[in-house]
Amino acid sequence: MKKIHTLQAARGLAALMVLGFHAYGFDQKFLSHSVLPDLFTFGQTGLDLFFVVSGFVMAMTTANRKGLTESTRFLLHRGYRVYPTYWIYFFTLVTVQLLLPSMINKSGRQIDMWASFILLPSEALPLLVVAWSLTLEIWFYLVFAVLILVPKKTVPWVLAAWLVGVLLFRAFGEVPADVYQRVVVHPFSVEFIFGALAGCLWLSPVGAGVSSTQATGLSVSGLALVILACMLGAVDGSDVISTASVERVVLIGAGYSLLLLGMAAAERAGLRVWKPLVALGDCSYTLYLSHMVVMAV
């Protein structure tokens, strides 16, 4: 399948946004005065964008796969893309933790090394803190490995049912005590599903027929939803490791999904994506994993 440069550029932009948000946090923590403007708190939505892009990509990469063999191959491929690079940083931090523990864990927080190594859900944050989001990614990969086994025509309906289920639980259910159950119903699932549905639409005859004018409309609508989320205070820079508001994941998730869909359609119609941003997207995973370590040093 032809590579969509828009998605790769979105990855690069998302990595820069998260880096900016964390730089804002370091600014507040280590300097006596603020250097970066409060606008940098919006960079936190780079994480939302990562989840939306991931869902979009998963819908595309599994579109022509079916059967147990392809499902297994898919999981192996995703594992190969996630774990080797992650383990480089993990074992680097393990070494520093053994030699100079005060540099890694000044607050004395508990760390589950085994869960950090495998990226399993845990009550404790992983050794590499940003890797908590990878735990959700692993869950999403497992879901799509199962979706490869179902008829392709039913995939959008299964995704829609999953979306409704998560939203109903977040609206009426209580947060589970079990960490595995919390991953299953985590609100960021909503953004991943929105991205996956956008990917399904992109692959459909309807998506293939989107005109330049319609692409612009989709992009503008997506930006409007993101702006609305900001105006409603859904993006406030609060800790989202444990949870996120329903308003945030619905508005931001839908907004970024429409924006990506519109930009991808515009690219199909001839829009050229800025190459440096695409190149940044190619190294976005490494940038995401390493930026807090580099800033801490």
C-alpha angles and dihedrals in degrees: 000000000000114000115250106220091195091067093049091048089050089055090053092048091048091053091051091049093052091046090052092049093051091045087056089054092050089048091056093045104045107026127071091225137030116264101169119061122247087251087082089075085076086067087079088078087069084084090055089050091051091056093047092049090047092054091047092050093046091054090052099043094049097042095098097034124099137160136037095287093056091044091055092045090051092054092047091050093049091047090052090052095047111035110045094054092041092050091055090064093037095056091042089057092044089057093049090044090056096045103033109012093170090066093058105034112025093155093055093234118171116258126198101210096189093050089046091052096049095031093240123162112268141168088236124067115251121260089253097049098206089058090080087087090055088063088063090046091055089053091051091051091053091052092052091047086061092044089058087066096056127076111279094233090061097051096088090048092050089049091049091050090049090051094050091046094053093045093049091049093049090049100046109010132082122244106265120244092220114085093217092054090049090056091051093055098031110143092233086071085076092063093046090051092048089053092048092050089050088052091050090050091049090056094047126090088252091057092046090056098053110130127216091257092051090047089055090049092052092050094048091047090051093050090048091056092049091049090048090053090054093047091051091051094246089133104056104143093253124150109281098175092099101030147337132212120267089233090057099048093043098046098035093038094049091041096053091042092055090044092052092045091050094047092047089051090049089051089052088053092053108281112148117220119221105261098216090057090050089050089050088052089056090061097032094110093056091044091051093050097043107037099085092046091051093047091048091054 
